[in-house]
PDB file of C-alpha atoms in Angstrom:
ATOM      1  CA  MET A   1       8.344 -66.345  21.474  1.00  0.00           C
ATOM      2  CA  SER A   2      11.929 -66.765  22.401  1.00  0.00           C
ATOM      3  CA  ARG A   3      13.613 -64.252  24.779  1.00  0.00           C
ATOM      4  CA  SER A   4      15.882 -62.901  21.984  1.00  0.00           C
ATOM      5  CA  ALA A   5      12.897 -62.407  19.679  1.00  0.00           C
ATOM      6  CA  ARG A   6      11.141 -60.467  22.468  1.00  0.00           C
ATOM      7  CA  ALA A   7      14.141 -58.328  23.003  1.00  0.00           C
ATOM      8  CA  PHE A   8      14.496 -57.559  19.212  1.00  0.00           C
ATOM      9  CA  ALA A   9      10.643 -56.658  19.087  1.00  0.00           C
ATOM     10  CA  LEU A  10      11.054 -54.262  22.040  1.00  0.00           C
ATOM     11  CA  LEU A  11      14.239 -52.692  20.494  1.00  0.00           C
ATOM     12  CA  ALA A  12      12.318 -52.363  17.142  1.00  0.00           C
ATOM     13  CA  ALA A  13       9.317 -50.803  18.945  1.00  0.00           C
ATOM     14  CA  LEU A  14      11.561 -48.407  20.773  1.00  0.00           C
ATOM     15  CA  ALA A  15      13.360 -47.381  17.594  1.00  0.00           C
ATOM     16  CA  LEU A  16      10.007 -46.652  15.948  1.00  0.00           C
ATOM     17  CA  CYS A  17       8.835 -44.556  18.903  1.00  0.00           C
ATOM     18  CA  ALA A  18      12.076 -42.573  19.079  1.00  0.00           C
ATOM     19  CA  CYS A  19      11.949 -41.412  15.403  1.00  0.00           C
ATOM     20  CA  ASP A  20      11.911 -37.600  15.598  1.00  0.00           C
ATOM     21  CA  LYS A  21      11.316 -37.062  12.004  1.00  0.00           C
ATOM     22  CA  PRO A  22       7.655 -37.556  10.906  1.00  0.00           C
ATOM     23  CA  LYS A  23       6.919 -38.548   7.467  1.00  0.00           C
ATOM     24  CA  PRO A  24       6.129 -35.707   5.149  1.00  0.00           C
ATOM     25  CA  ARG A  25       2.395 -35.131   4.428  1.00  0.00           C
ATOM     26  CA  HIS A  26       1.333 -34.124   1.015  1.00  0.00           C
ATOM     27  CA  LEU A  27      -1.796 -31.888   1.373  1.00  0.00           C
ATOM     28  CA  PRO A  28      -4.069 -31.373  -1.630  1.00  0.00           C
ATOM     29  CA  PRO A  29      -4.032 -27.896  -3.096  1.00  0.00           C
ATOM     30  CA  ASP A  30      -6.313 -25.326  -1.686  1.00  0.00           C
ATOM     31  CA  PRO A  31      -9.075 -24.601  -4.182  1.00  0.00           C
ATOM     32  CA  MET A  32      -9.503 -21.056  -2.786  1.00  0.00           C
ATOM     33  CA  GLU A  33      -5.881 -20.190  -3.413  1.00  0.00           C
ATOM     34  CA  ALA A  34      -6.259 -20.283  -7.053  1.00  0.00           C
ATOM     35  CA  ALA A  35      -9.124 -17.620  -6.834  1.00  0.00           C
ATOM     36  CA  VAL A  36      -6.864 -14.985  -5.229  1.00  0.00           C
ATOM     37  CA  PRO A  37      -4.497 -13.242  -7.588  1.00  0.00           C
ATOM     38  CA  PRO A  38      -0.824 -13.256  -6.549  1.00  0.00           C
ATOM     39  CA  PRO A  39       0.200 -10.055  -4.773  1.00  0.00           C
ATOM     40  CA  ALA A  40       1.543  -7.504  -7.075  1.00  0.00           C
ATOM     41  CA  LYS A  41       5.119  -6.150  -6.527  1.00  0.00           C
ATOM     42  CA  ALA A  42       5.285  -2.501  -5.468  1.00  0.00           C
ATOM     43  CA  VAL A  43       7.005  -0.073  -7.833  1.00  0.00           C
ATOM     44  CA  GLU A  44      10.301   0.720  -6.212  1.00  0.00           C
ATOM     45  CA  GLN A  45      10.939   4.198  -7.666  1.00  0.00           C
ATOM     46  CA  THR A  46       8.913   7.348  -7.816  1.00  0.00           C
ATOM     47  CA  GLN A  47       7.906   8.051 -11.353  1.00  0.00           C
ATOM     48  CA  ALA A  48       7.758  11.343 -13.127  1.00  0.00           C
ATOM     49  CA  PRO A  49       4.242  12.909 -13.055  1.00  0.00           C
ATOM     50  CA  LEU A  50       1.910  11.187 -15.519  1.00  0.00           C
ATOM     51  CA  SER A  51      -1.073  13.630 -15.580  1.00  0.00           C
ATOM     52  CA  ALA A  52       0.610  16.426 -17.570  1.00  0.00           C
ATOM     53  CA  GLY A  53      -1.408  17.094 -20.794  1.00  0.00           C
ATOM     54  CA  LEU A  54      -4.225  14.746 -19.928  1.00  0.00           C
ATOM     55  CA  PRO A  55      -7.898  15.894 -19.667  1.00  0.00           C
ATOM     56  CA  LYS A  56      -9.602  15.956 -16.231  1.00  0.00           C
ATOM     57  CA  ARG A  57     -12.562  13.593 -15.861  1.00  0.00           C
ATOM     58  CA  PRO A  58     -15.608  15.045 -13.882  1.00  0.00           C
ATOM     59  CA  GLU A  59     -15.827  11.987 -11.552  1.00  0.00           C
ATOM     60  CA  LEU A  60     -14.125  12.091  -8.126  1.00  0.00           C
ATOM     61  CA  ALA A  61     -10.996   9.900  -7.798  1.00  0.00           C
ATOM     62  CA  GLY A  62     -11.125   6.682  -6.048  1.00  0.00           C
ATOM     63  CA  PHE A  63      -8.398   7.326  -3.440  1.00  0.00           C
ATOM     64  CA  SER A  64      -7.284   7.805   0.310  1.00  0.00           C
ATOM     65  CA  LEU A  65      -4.411   9.829   1.347  1.00  0.00           C
ATOM     66  CA  ASP A  66      -3.492   7.779   4.476  1.00  0.00           C
ATOM     67  CA  THR A  67      -0.732  10.076   5.625  1.00  0.00           C
ATOM     68  CA  ILE A  68       1.125  13.214   5.009  1.00  0.00           C
ATOM     69  CA  GLY A  69       4.327  12.884   6.999  1.00  0.00           C
ATOM     70  CA  ALA A  70       3.466  11.871  10.534  1.00  0.00           C
ATOM     71  CA  ALA A  71      -0.132  13.207  10.180  1.00  0.00           C
ATOM     72  CA  ALA A  72      -2.681  10.278   9.815  1.00  0.00           C
ATOM     73  CA  ASP A  73      -5.913  10.679   7.962  1.00  0.00           C
ATOM     74  CA  PRO A  74      -5.257  14.302   6.599  1.00  0.00           C
ATOM     75  CA  LEU A  75      -8.508  14.364   4.622  1.00  0.00           C
ATOM     76  CA  ASN A  76     -10.652  14.203   7.697  1.00  0.00           C
ATOM     77  CA  LYS A  77      -8.363  15.850  10.200  1.00  0.00           C
ATOM     78  CA  GLN A  78      -7.432  19.169   8.314  1.00  0.00           C
ATOM     79  CA  PRO A  79      -5.162  20.928   8.283  1.00  0.00           C
ATOM     80  CA  ALA A  80      -2.553  18.132   8.872  1.00  0.00           C
ATOM     81  CA  VAL A  81       0.489  19.639  10.479  1.00  0.00           C
ATOM     82  CA  ILE A  82       4.126  18.333   9.560  1.00  0.00           C
ATOM     83  CA  SER A  83       7.600  19.396  10.262  1.00  0.00           C
ATOM     84  CA  ALA A  84       9.756  21.475   7.872  1.00  0.00           C
ATOM     85  CA  ALA A  85      12.830  19.436   9.220  1.00  0.00           C
ATOM     86  CA  GLU A  86      11.737  16.219   7.838  1.00  0.00           C
ATOM     87  CA  PRO A  87      11.070  14.819   4.346  1.00  0.00           C
ATOM     88  CA  VAL A  88       7.407  15.006   3.289  1.00  0.00           C
ATOM     89  CA  VAL A  89       6.098  11.507   2.704  1.00  0.00           C
ATOM     90  CA  LEU A  90       2.595  11.051   1.179  1.00  0.00           C
ATOM     91  CA  GLN A  91       1.135   7.649   0.881  1.00  0.00           C
ATOM     92  CA  GLY A  92      -2.211   6.042   0.344  1.00  0.00           C
ATOM     93  CA  PHE A  93      -4.025   4.271  -2.510  1.00  0.00           C
ATOM     94  CA  GLY A  94      -5.719   5.296  -5.729  1.00  0.00           C
ATOM     95  CA  PHE A  95      -7.835   3.574  -8.407  1.00  0.00           C
ATOM     96  CA  ASP A  96      -9.857   4.227 -11.511  1.00  0.00           C
ATOM     97  CA  PRO A  97     -13.404   4.749 -10.039  1.00  0.00           C
ATOM     98  CA  VAL A  98     -15.211   4.141 -13.311  1.00  0.00           C
ATOM     99  CA  ALA A  99     -13.172   1.026 -14.518  1.00  0.00           C
ATOM    100  CA  ARG A 100     -12.883  -0.145 -10.882  1.00  0.00           C
ATOM    101  CA  LEU A 101      -9.391  -1.231 -11.770  1.00  0.00           C
ATOM    102  CA  PRO A 102      -5.891  -0.099 -10.696  1.00  0.00           C
ATOM    103  CA  ALA A 103      -4.971   3.153 -12.212  1.00  0.00           C
ATOM    104  CA  LYS A 104      -2.187   3.864 -14.704  1.00  0.00           C
ATOM    105  CA  GLY A 105      -0.478   5.776 -11.788  1.00  0.00           C
ATOM    106  CA  VAL A 106      -1.144   8.329  -9.206  1.00  0.00           C
ATOM    107  CA  ASP A 107       0.337  11.893  -8.968  1.00  0.00           C
ATOM    108  CA  VAL A 108       0.253  14.094  -5.896  1.00  0.00           C
ATOM    109  CA  VAL A 109      -0.359  17.842  -6.694  1.00  0.00           C
ATOM    110  CA  ILE A 110       0.898  20.330  -4.062  1.00  0.00           C
ATOM    111  CA  ASP A 111      -0.028  23.911  -4.586  1.00  0.00           C
ATOM    112  CA  GLY A 112      -0.668  23.199  -8.345  1.00  0.00           C
ATOM    113  CA  LYS A 113       2.664  21.315  -9.022  1.00  0.00           C
ATOM    114  CA  ALA A 114       2.503  17.549  -9.883  1.00  0.00           C
ATOM    115  CA  TYR A 115       4.753  15.048  -8.286  1.00  0.00           C
ATOM    116  CA  GLY A 116       5.006  11.409  -9.363  1.00  0.00           C
ATOM    117  CA  THR A 117       4.684   8.488  -6.971  1.00  0.00           C
ATOM    118  CA  ALA A 118       5.867   4.990  -6.725  1.00  0.00           C
ATOM    119  CA  TYR A 119       2.500   3.224  -7.559  1.00  0.00           C
ATOM    120  CA  GLY A 120       1.375  -0.411  -7.364  1.00  0.00           C
ATOM    121  CA  ALA A 121       2.015  -1.531  -3.885  1.00  0.00           C
ATOM    122  CA  PRO A 122      -0.310  -4.335  -2.650  1.00  0.00           C
ATOM    123  CA  ARG A 123      -3.450  -3.100  -0.731  1.00  0.00           C
ATOM    124  CA  ALA A 124      -5.442  -6.196   0.012  1.00  0.00           C
ATOM    125  CA  ASP A 125      -7.568  -4.136   2.376  1.00  0.00           C
ATOM    126  CA  VAL A 126      -8.756  -2.043  -0.618  1.00  0.00           C
ATOM    127  CA  ALA A 127      -9.487  -5.039  -2.785  1.00  0.00           C
ATOM    128  CA  THR A 128     -11.499  -6.620   0.072  1.00  0.00           C
ATOM    129  CA  TYR A 129     -13.413  -3.475   1.082  1.00  0.00           C
ATOM    130  CA  PHE A 130     -14.516  -2.790  -2.524  1.00  0.00           C
ATOM    131  CA  LYS A 131     -14.982  -6.569  -3.169  1.00  0.00           C
ATOM    132  CA  ALA A 132     -12.814  -6.141  -6.315  1.00  0.00           C
ATOM    133  CA  PRO A 133      -9.888  -8.659  -6.249  1.00  0.00           C
ATOM    134  CA  ALA A 134      -8.298  -6.864  -9.288  1.00  0.00           C
ATOM    135  CA  MET A 135      -7.881  -3.692  -7.215  1.00  0.00           C
ATOM    136  CA  ILE A 136      -4.988  -5.055  -5.082  1.00  0.00           C
ATOM    137  CA  ALA A 137      -2.011  -3.200  -6.672  1.00  0.00           C
ATOM    138  CA  VAL A 138      -3.323   0.328  -5.889  1.00  0.00           C
ATOM    139  CA  GLY A 139      -0.964   1.625  -3.204  1.00  0.00           C
ATOM    140  CA  PHE A 140       1.271   4.645  -3.808  1.00  0.00           C
ATOM    141  CA  LYS A 141       3.944   6.640  -1.967  1.00  0.00           C
ATOM    142  CA  THR A 142       6.169   9.619  -2.550  1.00  0.00           C
ATOM    143  CA  THR A 143       8.916  11.130  -0.508  1.00  0.00           C
ATOM    144  CA  LEU A 144       9.751  14.861  -1.049  1.00  0.00           C
ATOM    145  CA  PRO A 145      12.892  16.203   0.432  1.00  0.00           C
ATOM    146  CA  ALA A 146      12.757  18.380   3.585  1.00  0.00           C
ATOM    147  CA  GLY A 147      12.572  22.063   2.566  1.00  0.00           C
ATOM    148  CA  LEU A 148      11.069  21.388  -0.849  1.00  0.00           C
ATOM    149  CA  ILE A 149       7.700  22.427   0.512  1.00  0.00           C
ATOM    150  CA  GLY A 150       8.093  25.784   2.334  1.00  0.00           C
ATOM    151  CA  VAL A 151       6.910  26.623   5.691  1.00  0.00           C
ATOM    152  CA  GLY A 152       3.207  27.663   5.749  1.00  0.00           C
ATOM    153  CA  ASP A 153      -0.182  26.534   4.513  1.00  0.00           C
ATOM    154  CA  HIS A 154      -0.591  24.243   1.525  1.00  0.00           C
ATOM    155  CA  GLN A 155      -2.964  22.083  -0.435  1.00  0.00           C
ATOM    156  CA  ALA A 156      -2.506  18.595  -1.671  1.00  0.00           C
ATOM    157  CA  VAL A 157      -4.712  16.906  -4.386  1.00  0.00           C
ATOM    158  CA  VAL A 158      -4.402  13.153  -5.159  1.00  0.00           C
ATOM    159  CA  ARG A 159      -4.650  12.788  -8.942  1.00  0.00           C
ATOM    160  CA  VAL A 160      -5.410   9.358 -10.188  1.00  0.00           C
ATOM    161  CA  ILE A 161      -4.680   8.467 -13.878  1.00  0.00           C
ATOM    162  CA  ALA A 162      -7.396   6.480 -15.404  1.00  0.00           C
ATOM    163  CA  ALA A 163      -6.602   2.773 -16.027  1.00  0.00           C
ATOM    164  CA  ASN A 164      -6.465   3.396 -19.853  1.00  0.00           C
ATOM    165  CA  GLY A 165      -4.017   6.284 -19.380  1.00  0.00           C
ATOM    166  CA  LYS A 166      -6.210   8.835 -21.227  1.00  0.00           C
ATOM    167  CA  ALA A 167      -7.429  11.039 -18.568  1.00  0.00           C
ATOM    168  CA  TYR A 168      -7.173  11.682 -14.768  1.00  0.00           C
ATOM    169  CA  PHE A 169      -9.439  12.090 -11.798  1.00  0.00           C
ATOM    170  CA  ASP A 170      -8.814  14.548  -8.909  1.00  0.00           C
ATOM    171  CA  GLY A 171      -9.680  14.182  -5.273  1.00  0.00           C
ATOM    172  CA  PRO A 172     -10.788  17.128  -3.200  1.00  0.00           C
ATOM    173  CA  PRO A 173      -8.065  19.545  -1.916  1.00  0.00           C
ATOM    174  CA  ILE A 174      -6.438  18.426   1.390  1.00  0.00           C
ATOM    175  CA  ALA A 175      -5.070  21.250   3.581  1.00  0.00           C
ATOM    176  CA  PHE A 176      -1.800  20.833   5.378  1.00  0.00           C
ATOM    177  CA  THR A 177       0.519  23.004   7.173  1.00  0.00           C
ATOM    178  CA  VAL A 178       4.391  22.851   7.330  1.00  0.00           C
ATOM    179  CA  GLN A 179       5.786  24.188  10.554  1.00  0.00           C
ATOM    180  CA  PHE A 180       9.445  24.781  11.836  1.00  0.00           C
ATOM    181  CA  ALA A 181      10.457  21.842  14.084  1.00  0.00           C
ATOM    182  CA  GLU A 182      10.592  22.453  17.782  1.00  0.00           C
ATOM    183  CA  PRO A 183      14.122  22.121  19.011  1.00  0.00           C
ATOM    184  CA  LYS A 184      14.769  18.780  21.056  1.00  0.00           C
ATOM    185  CA  ARG A 185      15.577  19.278  24.671  1.00  0.00           C
ATOM    186  CA  HIS A 186      18.207  17.157  26.198  1.00  0.00           C
TER     187      HIS A 186
END
């Protein structure tokens, strides 16, 4: 091999080694990906209460109220205590326990008055726990302005509208207390 041919081969080898852009790899599609439904989009706006005029079902609602304001797990840690100076945010999940499907919607009832929620947020944890892939879009959230719920003791009920929209399920009453906020010290 001549000297120029060796030099050319060496330069070609160096050029190939110096290439910093690898060839793109085309992986085959994941067969498990098709089995999981795409995540649902959360409803952005709070809806009007949906349970007005519907009959109550005797079964207990499939639900969890994860938070009332800054109070976590208010069902098991009653009464939850929140500040009157801040908006009251209630969030959790709800589903039709009979059909084992997402509900038509969720209302939160405070002291007998129903408030609509934004419903349909993805909750993969719920679908996984209940081994029901269809129950992914079951999250809800509503924000009530500060001062709407007065200072004192109250009860909240999560009301889940059946998947067919013809009835509702209630959860047990959850006690919470709204207190004046402590002034911040500087």
